Coordinates of C-alpha atoms in Angstrom, one line a residue:
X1 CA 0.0 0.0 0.0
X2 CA 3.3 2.2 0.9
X3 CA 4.3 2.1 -2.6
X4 CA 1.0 2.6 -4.8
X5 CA 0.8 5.3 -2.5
X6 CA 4.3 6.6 -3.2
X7 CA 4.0 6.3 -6.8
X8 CA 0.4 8.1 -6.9
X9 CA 1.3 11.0 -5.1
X10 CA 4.9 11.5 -6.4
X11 CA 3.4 11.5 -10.5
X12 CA 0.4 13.8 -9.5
X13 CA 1.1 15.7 -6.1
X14 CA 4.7 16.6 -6.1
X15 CA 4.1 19.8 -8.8
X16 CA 1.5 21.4 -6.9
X17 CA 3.4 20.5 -3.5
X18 CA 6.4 22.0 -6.0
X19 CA 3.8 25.1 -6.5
X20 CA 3.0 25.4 -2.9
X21 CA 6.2 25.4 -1.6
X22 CA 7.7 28.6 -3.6
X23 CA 4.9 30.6 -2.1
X24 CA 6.0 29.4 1.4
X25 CA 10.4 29.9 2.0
X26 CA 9.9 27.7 5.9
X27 CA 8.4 25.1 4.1
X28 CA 10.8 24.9 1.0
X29 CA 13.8 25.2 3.5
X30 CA 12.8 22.2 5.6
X31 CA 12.0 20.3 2.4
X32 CA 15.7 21.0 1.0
X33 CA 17.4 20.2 4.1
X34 CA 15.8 17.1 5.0
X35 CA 15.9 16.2 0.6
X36 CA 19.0 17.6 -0.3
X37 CA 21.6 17.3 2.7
X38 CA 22.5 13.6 2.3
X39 CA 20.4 10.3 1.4
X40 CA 21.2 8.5 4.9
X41 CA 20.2 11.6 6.7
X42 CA 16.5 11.4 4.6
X43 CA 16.7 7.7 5.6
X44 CA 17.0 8.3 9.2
X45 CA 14.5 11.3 9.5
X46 CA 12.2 8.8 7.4
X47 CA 12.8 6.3 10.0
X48 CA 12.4 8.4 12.9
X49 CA 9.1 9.8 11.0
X50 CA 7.9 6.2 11.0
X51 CA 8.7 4.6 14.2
X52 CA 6.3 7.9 15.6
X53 CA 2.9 6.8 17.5
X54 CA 1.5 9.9 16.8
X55 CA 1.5 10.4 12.6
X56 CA -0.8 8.0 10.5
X57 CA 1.0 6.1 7.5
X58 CA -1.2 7.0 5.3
X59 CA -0.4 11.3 5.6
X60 CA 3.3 10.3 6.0
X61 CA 3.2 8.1 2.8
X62 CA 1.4 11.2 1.1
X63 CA 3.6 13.9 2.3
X64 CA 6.9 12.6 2.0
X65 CA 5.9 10.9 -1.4
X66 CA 4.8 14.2 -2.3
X67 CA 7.9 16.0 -1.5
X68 CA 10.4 13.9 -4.1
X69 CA 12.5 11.6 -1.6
X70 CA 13.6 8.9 -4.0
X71 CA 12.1 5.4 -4.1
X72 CA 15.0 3.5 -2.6
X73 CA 15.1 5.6 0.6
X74 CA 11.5 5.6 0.9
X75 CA 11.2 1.9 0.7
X76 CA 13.8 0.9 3.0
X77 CA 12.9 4.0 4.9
X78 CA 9.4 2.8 5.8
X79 CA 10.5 -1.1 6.4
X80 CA 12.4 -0.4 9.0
X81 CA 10.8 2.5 10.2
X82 CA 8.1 0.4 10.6
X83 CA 9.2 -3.3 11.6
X84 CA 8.7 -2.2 15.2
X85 CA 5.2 -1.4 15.2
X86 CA 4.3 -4.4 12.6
X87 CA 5.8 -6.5 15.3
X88 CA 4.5 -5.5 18.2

């Protein structure tokens, strides 16, 4: 479900998250740091993002789909990220 998700909102989100984000210079600055910076430092906050209680899969799927992380980091991202929770 992850990755029909992924793959959904990257081809038809991602320009008008694109859009949204020029009109907003926090937003873009997060995104760039957190996409930009280094792949294993999206992998972690990915991880981090997942192994959280508090934020549905379904809106992080969306939203970080959304925001162009690439496929590899997003796939491994969210099996480990969320291995502890499938196992508990």
């Amino acid at each position: 479900a992850s990755t029909v998700m992924f793959l959904l909102a990257k081809n038809y989100v991602s320009t008008n998250l694109n859009e949204t984000l020029e009109n907003k210079p926090k937003l873009k600055a997060i995104q760039t740091a957190l996409l930009n910076e280094n792949p294993w430092r999206t992998f972690l906050v990915l991880i981090l993002i997942r192994l959280s209680p508090a934020i549905p899969f379904a809106a992080t799927n969306f939203v970080v789909s959304a925001s162009g992380i690439s496929f590899p980091v997003f796939f491994f991202g969210t099996i480990i990220g969320m291995l502890p929770r499938g196992l508990a």
